[in-house]
Amino acid sequence: MQGAGPLLSVKNLYVKYKSYWYTYHVLDDVSINVKLGEKVGLIGESGAGKTTLLKSILRVLPTQGKITGGEIFYKDVDLLRCSKQRLLEIRRKNVGMIFQDPLAALNPVFTVKDQMLEVLRYANERADMNKSDLINMALDLLRDTLIPDPERVLNSYPFQLSGGMRQRIVIAMALASARELLLADEPTTNIDVTIQAQILKLIGDLVEKKGLSMILVSHALGLVRKMTDRVYVMYGGNIAEEAPTSKLFNEPLHPYMQLLLKTAPKLVESPLTEGIKSIPIDYRNPPTGCVFHPRCPYGDQEVCRKVKPPPIEVEKGRFVRCHLYGSGS
Amino acid sequence: MKSRFNVLKSVYENTVFRRAVLSLLSLLGLSLIIFTLARIVPGDPARMALGPRAPEEIVQKYREMLHLNEPIYVQYYYWLTNLFQGKLGISLTSFREVSVDIAEFLPATLELMLFVAIIQIAGTLILGTLSGSKPGSILDGALRVFTYVGICVPAFVWGLILQFIFSYVVGVFPATERLSPGITVPRITGLVTVDALATGNFRAFVDALWHLILPSLALALGAMAQEARILRSAMVENINKDYVLTLLSHGIPGYRIYFKYALKPSVASTIPVIGLDIASLIANAFMVEVIFNWPGISKFGITAMLKKDLNGIVGVVLMAGLIYTVTNVIVDLILTIIDPRLRYGEK
């Protein structure tokens, strides 16, 4: 991207998970970028590699995960090759991540206070900081996320709190480090439907208020449409399509995205929607050519089976990896 | 707001009283079983105590004195009434009150157990965490080989190896006994290191410590290796949990995460094993006590068993039972302190 240069740019990223017997090729040539102040959506079915992508950015993959190729630049810092200290600084003070499962993201045997103060201590390294300052900062963050009675919550153990409450705490913790970029990994997956909209709205408001850039991973297509400027569609460890939000939802190009939109329930017409013919991807041995071709309604052409489609720029800022939109040569 | 005091108070109310009652009952059951068992096994205790050349009438008299001709339940009744007066009966090997014998030999083993516990717990936590926080690394591989060897080699072999290397070849540590000749410490608690400190005899303290290192190491190594492996597997599982990755994503340094935030939820499976291993020393330290000429209770217990010293056997087994019970209570207390879910779960 030209101009001021992106805040975050991931180029040609490859990530593999290695188990004892198999190697899983989870991310395959993934490139995304986020400009300053931009809100970027990341959508795609479960297992498309969205979480892996976010975890790779901060280099917090589980131990079996290995980044085997590509570049990740945060501003001008090469996150894959910079010093350990530089990476820690960025994790502490620039980028924050909200993990998918609020029930799992808090340590069960430490109080909320233990965990929040630990995070805040490293996010605000100042000599004149004392414990009561940190507690006040923690309380402020909890108030920001609209938690009632923050003093009580701060001294509780996670299992004493509800799922929605824990997700708010996780958000508050992420905000302690996210001074510039917030990575929100399906922040509403494991909580009550009634709370989901509230939490997303809360995240949207806070991002707006603090002027953050954001990558939002979500299955709630309507909310992604409302909250983001640009969207990446992921399928099978690939970026299938990249487009400004309104264009993507009005006129999806990639067959996968077209099908995905059809699955969204509508109020009018028949409430039951058709799904996508389901064959989960085997990451040990991903399909040759276009990864989507076994499920694609147009996927029976030879080129789809043999040639991996390159990103094709259909119009400015709009890329699609599909042979329908140009030759693969 | 829960203060430390409240935490301890709730732990106390939840566990201690209930456990105390249950423990007493199980000790009573244990005494009944071992009392009966000791008398059912063939062999004539009175004859063995007095030797093959003692005249039959004296042996007969001795049997009557020990109530050996009466039914077992009557014998048990006598023994129990004695117990409530604080007496465990006369040992048939030392011809003294068994409790006097225990008081003489137990402290040496307790002192050994204390140091084994320190080495074992520190070693387990450090090795397990180092190994489990970077699975597959070179350090992890080396530690796993070491723990494998540690599990396979019995304690008495460790004892011999350590003695050979450190007292014979290198000569830094003494091979046997609790103190060097010429150094004496007045007996207060029976734990030489504690007594030395209490009397301000620092030289004796260091000397006693020096004597403790090899036998403690010999006893600690095997158990430590096994426990480190248990801790490692719990760690390997926990370091991929989101709550650990969350802290990583916030730039918390690795050592703080692994030695605090990943360690605490991981130790729960290791602590009961550590407790049992330490308690088991009361009987299992025998070979090491023999090798290091350590005047401990294991040696006394095994002698009692070989000589069919009825009161000695029952006394030693009961004391071992008591130590196991106390250890279990301590283990449970530690677990409730570590995991808040156990603490509040019952209310």
PDB file of C-alpha atoms in Angstrom, chain A residues 123-329:
ATOM      1  CA  ALA A 123       2.329  -1.822  29.808  1.00  0.00           C
ATOM      2  CA  ASN A 124       3.239   1.259  31.878  1.00  0.00           C
ATOM      3  CA  GLU A 125       6.872   1.048  32.852  1.00  0.00           C
ATOM      4  CA  ARG A 126       7.382   4.220  34.799  1.00  0.00           C
ATOM      5  CA  ALA A 127       9.575   4.595  37.797  1.00  0.00           C
ATOM      6  CA  ASP A 128       7.023   6.540  39.822  1.00  0.00           C
ATOM      7  CA  MET A 129       4.328   3.911  39.421  1.00  0.00           C
ATOM      8  CA  ASN A 130       3.112   2.364  42.641  1.00  0.00           C
ATOM      9  CA  LYS A 131       0.547  -0.282  43.353  1.00  0.00           C
ATOM     10  CA  SER A 132      -2.334   2.057  44.062  1.00  0.00           C
ATOM     11  CA  ASP A 133      -1.757   3.819  40.721  1.00  0.00           C
ATOM     12  CA  LEU A 134      -1.949   0.468  38.989  1.00  0.00           C
ATOM     13  CA  ILE A 135      -5.130  -0.429  40.867  1.00  0.00           C
ATOM     14  CA  ASN A 136      -6.684   2.868  39.841  1.00  0.00           C
ATOM     15  CA  MET A 137      -5.731   2.240  36.230  1.00  0.00           C
ATOM     16  CA  ALA A 138      -7.258  -1.218  36.398  1.00  0.00           C
ATOM     17  CA  LEU A 139     -10.462   0.211  37.891  1.00  0.00           C
ATOM     18  CA  ASP A 140     -10.599   2.846  35.141  1.00  0.00           C
ATOM     19  CA  LEU A 141     -10.250   0.184  32.467  1.00  0.00           C
ATOM     20  CA  LEU A 142     -12.996  -1.883  34.066  1.00  0.00           C
ATOM     21  CA  ARG A 143     -15.235   1.197  34.190  1.00  0.00           C
ATOM     22  CA  ASP A 144     -14.470   1.837  30.532  1.00  0.00           C
ATOM     23  CA  THR A 145     -15.824  -1.586  29.715  1.00  0.00           C
ATOM     24  CA  LEU A 146     -18.990  -0.785  31.694  1.00  0.00           C
ATOM     25  CA  ILE A 147     -18.404  -3.283  34.482  1.00  0.00           C
ATOM     26  CA  PRO A 148     -20.627  -2.572  37.473  1.00  0.00           C
ATOM     27  CA  ASP A 149     -18.919  -2.627  40.871  1.00  0.00           C
ATOM     28  CA  PRO A 150     -15.349  -2.807  39.532  1.00  0.00           C
ATOM     29  CA  GLU A 151     -13.812  -3.069  43.017  1.00  0.00           C
ATOM     30  CA  ARG A 152     -15.603  -6.330  43.686  1.00  0.00           C
ATOM     31  CA  VAL A 153     -14.811  -7.689  40.248  1.00  0.00           C
ATOM     32  CA  LEU A 154     -11.146  -6.814  40.607  1.00  0.00           C
ATOM     33  CA  ASN A 155     -10.852  -8.925  43.737  1.00  0.00           C
ATOM     34  CA  SER A 156     -12.747 -11.890  42.341  1.00  0.00           C
ATOM     35  CA  TYR A 157     -11.505 -15.085  40.807  1.00  0.00           C
ATOM     36  CA  PRO A 158     -12.604 -15.621  37.192  1.00  0.00           C
ATOM     37  CA  PHE A 159     -14.879 -18.549  38.067  1.00  0.00           C
ATOM     38  CA  GLN A 160     -16.917 -16.268  40.293  1.00  0.00           C
ATOM     39  CA  LEU A 161     -17.887 -14.087  37.332  1.00  0.00           C
ATOM     40  CA  SER A 162     -20.229 -14.565  34.399  1.00  0.00           C
ATOM     41  CA  GLY A 163     -19.047 -15.088  30.834  1.00  0.00           C
ATOM     42  CA  GLY A 164     -20.016 -11.587  29.736  1.00  0.00           C
ATOM     43  CA  MET A 165     -18.206 -10.123  32.701  1.00  0.00           C
ATOM     44  CA  ARG A 166     -15.071 -12.121  31.946  1.00  0.00           C
ATOM     45  CA  GLN A 167     -15.140 -11.017  28.319  1.00  0.00           C
ATOM     46  CA  ARG A 168     -15.299  -7.405  29.468  1.00  0.00           C
ATOM     47  CA  ILE A 169     -12.259  -8.024  31.660  1.00  0.00           C
ATOM     48  CA  VAL A 170     -10.398  -9.574  28.743  1.00  0.00           C
ATOM     49  CA  ILE A 171     -11.287  -6.531  26.662  1.00  0.00           C
ATOM     50  CA  ALA A 172     -10.132  -4.223  29.443  1.00  0.00           C
ATOM     51  CA  MET A 173      -6.818  -6.081  29.618  1.00  0.00           C
ATOM     52  CA  ALA A 174      -6.357  -5.946  25.862  1.00  0.00           C
ATOM     53  CA  LEU A 175      -6.990  -2.206  25.927  1.00  0.00           C
ATOM     54  CA  ALA A 176      -4.208  -1.785  28.481  1.00  0.00           C
ATOM     55  CA  SER A 177      -1.723  -2.795  25.784  1.00  0.00           C
ATOM     56  CA  ALA A 178      -3.605  -1.741  22.664  1.00  0.00           C
ATOM     57  CA  ARG A 179      -2.542   1.861  22.296  1.00  0.00           C
ATOM     58  CA  GLU A 180      -2.580   1.639  18.515  1.00  0.00           C
ATOM     59  CA  LEU A 181      -3.877  -1.677  17.253  1.00  0.00           C
ATOM     60  CA  LEU A 182      -6.508  -4.006  18.676  1.00  0.00           C
ATOM     61  CA  LEU A 183      -6.741  -7.586  17.476  1.00  0.00           C
ATOM     62  CA  ALA A 184     -10.222  -8.857  18.353  1.00  0.00           C
ATOM     63  CA  ASP A 185     -10.554 -12.582  17.799  1.00  0.00           C
ATOM     64  CA  GLU A 186     -14.247 -13.471  17.688  1.00  0.00           C
ATOM     65  CA  PRO A 187     -14.868 -11.532  20.868  1.00  0.00           C
ATOM     66  CA  THR A 188     -18.445 -12.751  21.129  1.00  0.00           C
ATOM     67  CA  THR A 189     -18.251 -16.436  20.330  1.00  0.00           C
ATOM     68  CA  ASN A 190     -18.667 -18.029  23.708  1.00  0.00           C
ATOM     69  CA  ILE A 191     -21.035 -15.683  25.414  1.00  0.00           C
ATOM     70  CA  ASP A 192     -24.786 -15.286  25.620  1.00  0.00           C
ATOM     71  CA  VAL A 193     -26.525 -14.118  22.475  1.00  0.00           C
ATOM     72  CA  THR A 194     -28.150 -11.319  24.431  1.00  0.00           C
ATOM     73  CA  ILE A 195     -24.753  -9.958  25.447  1.00  0.00           C
ATOM     74  CA  GLN A 196     -23.021 -10.405  22.076  1.00  0.00           C
ATOM     75  CA  ALA A 197     -24.361  -7.249  20.446  1.00  0.00           C
ATOM     76  CA  GLN A 198     -23.593  -5.253  23.583  1.00  0.00           C
ATOM     77  CA  ILE A 199     -19.986  -6.452  23.674  1.00  0.00           C
ATOM     78  CA  LEU A 200     -19.398  -5.699  20.018  1.00  0.00           C
ATOM     79  CA  LYS A 201     -20.900  -2.255  20.376  1.00  0.00           C
ATOM     80  CA  LEU A 202     -18.705  -1.705  23.409  1.00  0.00           C
ATOM     81  CA  ILE A 203     -15.603  -2.680  21.441  1.00  0.00           C
ATOM     82  CA  GLY A 204     -16.658  -0.412  18.572  1.00  0.00           C
ATOM     83  CA  ASP A 205     -17.205   2.534  20.889  1.00  0.00           C
ATOM     84  CA  LEU A 206     -13.915   2.040  22.727  1.00  0.00           C
ATOM     85  CA  VAL A 207     -11.941   1.708  19.502  1.00  0.00           C
ATOM     86  CA  GLU A 208     -13.577   4.920  18.275  1.00  0.00           C
ATOM     87  CA  LYS A 209     -12.991   6.748  21.540  1.00  0.00           C
ATOM     88  CA  LYS A 210      -9.327   5.789  21.792  1.00  0.00           C
ATOM     89  CA  GLY A 211      -8.686   6.181  18.069  1.00  0.00           C
ATOM     90  CA  LEU A 212      -7.391   2.647  17.595  1.00  0.00           C
ATOM     91  CA  SER A 213      -6.967   0.601  14.472  1.00  0.00           C
ATOM     92  CA  MET A 214      -8.549  -2.813  14.648  1.00  0.00           C
ATOM     93  CA  ILE A 215      -8.713  -6.237  13.105  1.00  0.00           C
ATOM     94  CA  LEU A 216     -12.076  -7.767  13.942  1.00  0.00           C
ATOM     95  CA  VAL A 217     -12.622 -11.464  13.460  1.00  0.00           C
ATOM     96  CA  SER A 218     -16.274 -12.390  13.681  1.00  0.00           C
ATOM     97  CA  HIS A 219     -18.956 -14.681  12.375  1.00  0.00           C
ATOM     98  CA  ALA A 220     -21.574 -11.992  12.837  1.00  0.00           C
ATOM     99  CA  LEU A 221     -21.577 -10.713   9.242  1.00  0.00           C
ATOM    100  CA  GLY A 222     -24.038  -7.924   9.977  1.00  0.00           C
ATOM    101  CA  LEU A 223     -21.823  -6.503  12.677  1.00  0.00           C
ATOM    102  CA  VAL A 224     -18.695  -6.798  10.571  1.00  0.00           C
ATOM    103  CA  ARG A 225     -20.533  -4.870   7.880  1.00  0.00           C
ATOM    104  CA  LYS A 226     -21.419  -2.163  10.344  1.00  0.00           C
ATOM    105  CA  MET A 227     -18.094  -1.909  12.166  1.00  0.00           C
ATOM    106  CA  THR A 228     -15.377  -2.225   9.548  1.00  0.00           C
ATOM    107  CA  ASP A 229     -13.962  -0.262   6.614  1.00  0.00           C
ATOM    108  CA  ARG A 230     -12.458  -3.147   4.738  1.00  0.00           C
ATOM    109  CA  VAL A 231     -12.843  -6.914   4.904  1.00  0.00           C
ATOM    110  CA  TYR A 232     -10.637  -9.916   4.180  1.00  0.00           C
ATOM    111  CA  VAL A 233     -12.422 -13.164   3.464  1.00  0.00           C
ATOM    112  CA  MET A 234     -10.427 -16.211   4.490  1.00  0.00           C
ATOM    113  CA  TYR A 235     -10.909 -19.710   3.261  1.00  0.00           C
ATOM    114  CA  GLY A 236      -8.665 -22.699   3.948  1.00  0.00           C
ATOM    115  CA  GLY A 237      -5.668 -20.664   5.041  1.00  0.00           C
ATOM    116  CA  ASN A 238      -5.901 -18.339   2.034  1.00  0.00           C
ATOM    117  CA  ILE A 239      -7.235 -14.835   1.591  1.00  0.00           C
ATOM    118  CA  ALA A 240     -10.056 -15.465  -0.878  1.00  0.00           C
ATOM    119  CA  GLU A 241     -11.128 -11.895  -1.290  1.00  0.00           C
ATOM    120  CA  GLU A 242     -10.213  -8.437  -0.104  1.00  0.00           C
ATOM    121  CA  ALA A 243     -12.578  -5.514  -0.560  1.00  0.00           C
ATOM    122  CA  PRO A 244     -13.991  -2.383   1.009  1.00  0.00           C
ATOM    123  CA  THR A 245     -16.825  -3.516   3.285  1.00  0.00           C
ATOM    124  CA  SER A 246     -19.784  -2.019   1.430  1.00  0.00           C
ATOM    125  CA  LYS A 247     -18.610  -3.317  -1.957  1.00  0.00           C
ATOM    126  CA  LEU A 248     -17.996  -6.789  -0.583  1.00  0.00           C
ATOM    127  CA  PHE A 249     -21.435  -7.145   0.889  1.00  0.00           C
ATOM    128  CA  ASN A 250     -23.255  -5.564  -2.062  1.00  0.00           C
ATOM    129  CA  GLU A 251     -21.406  -7.418  -4.741  1.00  0.00           C
ATOM    130  CA  PRO A 252     -19.329 -10.350  -3.513  1.00  0.00           C
ATOM    131  CA  LEU A 253     -16.943 -11.672  -6.146  1.00  0.00           C
ATOM    132  CA  HIS A 254     -15.464 -14.882  -4.840  1.00  0.00           C
ATOM    133  CA  PRO A 255     -17.869 -17.841  -5.071  1.00  0.00           C
ATOM    134  CA  TYR A 256     -17.142 -18.684  -1.445  1.00  0.00           C
ATOM    135  CA  MET A 257     -18.199 -15.214  -0.303  1.00  0.00           C
ATOM    136  CA  GLN A 258     -21.307 -15.393  -2.483  1.00  0.00           C
ATOM    137  CA  LEU A 259     -22.296 -18.658  -0.837  1.00  0.00           C
ATOM    138  CA  LEU A 260     -21.403 -17.340   2.595  1.00  0.00           C
ATOM    139  CA  LEU A 261     -23.758 -14.410   2.154  1.00  0.00           C
ATOM    140  CA  LYS A 262     -26.521 -16.711   1.037  1.00  0.00           C
ATOM    141  CA  THR A 263     -26.221 -18.647   4.283  1.00  0.00           C
ATOM    142  CA  ALA A 264     -26.960 -15.542   6.349  1.00  0.00           C
ATOM    143  CA  PRO A 265     -30.528 -15.826   7.650  1.00  0.00           C
ATOM    144  CA  LYS A 266     -32.944 -13.206   6.357  1.00  0.00           C
ATOM    145  CA  LEU A 267     -36.163 -11.954   7.883  1.00  0.00           C
ATOM    146  CA  VAL A 268     -38.121 -12.058   4.663  1.00  0.00           C
ATOM    147  CA  GLU A 269     -38.504 -15.095   2.444  1.00  0.00           C
ATOM    148  CA  SER A 270     -37.751 -18.501   3.864  1.00  0.00           C
ATOM    149  CA  PRO A 271     -36.010 -18.318   7.232  1.00  0.00           C
ATOM    150  CA  LEU A 272     -34.034 -21.478   6.543  1.00  0.00           C
ATOM    151  CA  THR A 273     -31.002 -20.905   4.397  1.00  0.00           C
ATOM    152  CA  GLU A 274     -28.958 -23.317   2.398  1.00  0.00           C
ATOM    153  CA  GLY A 275     -25.513 -24.118   3.713  1.00  0.00           C
ATOM    154  CA  ILE A 276     -22.355 -24.648   1.728  1.00  0.00           C
ATOM    155  CA  LYS A 277     -21.743 -28.202   0.647  1.00  0.00           C
ATOM    156  CA  SER A 278     -19.507 -29.238   3.487  1.00  0.00           C
ATOM    157  CA  ILE A 279     -16.173 -30.924   3.064  1.00  0.00           C
ATOM    158  CA  PRO A 280     -13.816 -29.751   5.776  1.00  0.00           C
ATOM    159  CA  ILE A 281     -10.331 -29.023   4.524  1.00  0.00           C
ATOM    160  CA  ASP A 282      -7.665 -31.536   5.384  1.00  0.00           C
ATOM    161  CA  TYR A 283      -4.752 -29.274   6.208  1.00  0.00           C
ATOM    162  CA  ARG A 284      -2.320 -32.182   6.115  1.00  0.00           C
ATOM    163  CA  ASN A 285      -2.971 -32.465   2.443  1.00  0.00           C
ATOM    164  CA  PRO A 286      -4.810 -29.381   1.167  1.00  0.00           C
ATOM    165  CA  PRO A 287      -6.539 -29.507  -2.237  1.00  0.00           C
ATOM    166  CA  THR A 288      -4.335 -28.724  -5.202  1.00  0.00           C
ATOM    167  CA  GLY A 289      -5.007 -25.620  -7.251  1.00  0.00           C
ATOM    168  CA  CYS A 290      -7.656 -23.420  -5.683  1.00  0.00           C
ATOM    169  CA  VAL A 291      -8.336 -24.666  -2.146  1.00  0.00           C
ATOM    170  CA  PHE A 292     -12.036 -23.964  -2.586  1.00  0.00           C
ATOM    171  CA  HIS A 293     -12.520 -25.938  -5.791  1.00  0.00           C
ATOM    172  CA  PRO A 294     -13.944 -29.136  -4.211  1.00  0.00           C
ATOM    173  CA  ARG A 295     -16.834 -27.118  -2.802  1.00  0.00           C
ATOM    174  CA  CYS A 296     -17.140 -24.459  -5.475  1.00  0.00           C
ATOM    175  CA  PRO A 297     -20.128 -24.461  -7.851  1.00  0.00           C
ATOM    176  CA  TYR A 298     -17.753 -23.409 -10.658  1.00  0.00           C
ATOM    177  CA  GLY A 299     -14.884 -25.548  -9.467  1.00  0.00           C
ATOM    178  CA  ASP A 300     -15.026 -28.339 -12.008  1.00  0.00           C
ATOM    179  CA  GLN A 301     -12.689 -26.640 -14.497  1.00  0.00           C
ATOM    180  CA  GLU A 302      -9.258 -28.021 -14.971  1.00  0.00           C
ATOM    181  CA  VAL A 303      -7.527 -24.736 -14.150  1.00  0.00           C
ATOM    182  CA  CYS A 304      -9.230 -24.672 -10.718  1.00  0.00           C
ATOM    183  CA  ARG A 305      -7.949 -28.120  -9.927  1.00  0.00           C
ATOM    184  CA  LYS A 306      -4.403 -27.538 -11.111  1.00  0.00           C
ATOM    185  CA  VAL A 307      -3.437 -23.896 -10.656  1.00  0.00           C
ATOM    186  CA  LYS A 308      -3.523 -21.922  -7.470  1.00  0.00           C
ATOM    187  CA  PRO A 309      -5.151 -18.606  -8.396  1.00  0.00           C
ATOM    188  CA  PRO A 310      -3.026 -15.500  -7.738  1.00  0.00           C
ATOM    189  CA  PRO A 311      -4.615 -12.397  -6.246  1.00  0.00           C
ATOM    190  CA  ILE A 312      -6.280 -10.545  -9.106  1.00  0.00           C
ATOM    191  CA  GLU A 313      -6.932  -6.844  -8.720  1.00  0.00           C
ATOM    192  CA  VAL A 314     -10.423  -6.425 -10.074  1.00  0.00           C
ATOM    193  CA  GLU A 315     -10.568  -2.763  -9.256  1.00  0.00           C
ATOM    194  CA  LYS A 316      -8.463  -0.522  -7.029  1.00  0.00           C
ATOM    195  CA  GLY A 317      -8.192  -2.002  -3.538  1.00  0.00           C
ATOM    196  CA  ARG A 318     -10.230  -5.009  -4.482  1.00  0.00           C
ATOM    197  CA  PHE A 319      -8.497  -8.362  -4.849  1.00  0.00           C
ATOM    198  CA  VAL A 320      -9.915 -11.777  -5.455  1.00  0.00           C
ATOM    199  CA  ARG A 321      -8.206 -15.132  -5.786  1.00  0.00           C
ATOM    200  CA  CYS A 322     -10.397 -16.839  -8.310  1.00  0.00           C
ATOM    201  CA  HIS A 323      -9.927 -17.996 -11.886  1.00  0.00           C
ATOM    202  CA  LEU A 324     -13.331 -16.595 -12.829  1.00  0.00           C
ATOM    203  CA  TYR A 325     -11.809 -13.140 -12.844  1.00  0.00           C
ATOM    204  CA  GLY A 326      -8.821 -13.587 -15.071  1.00  0.00           C
ATOM    205  CA  SER A 327      -6.336 -16.060 -16.310  1.00  0.00           C
ATOM    206  CA  GLY A 328      -4.212 -17.892 -13.837  1.00  0.00           C
ATOM    207  CA  SER A 329      -1.121 -17.585 -15.965  1.00  0.00           C
TER     208      SER A 329
END
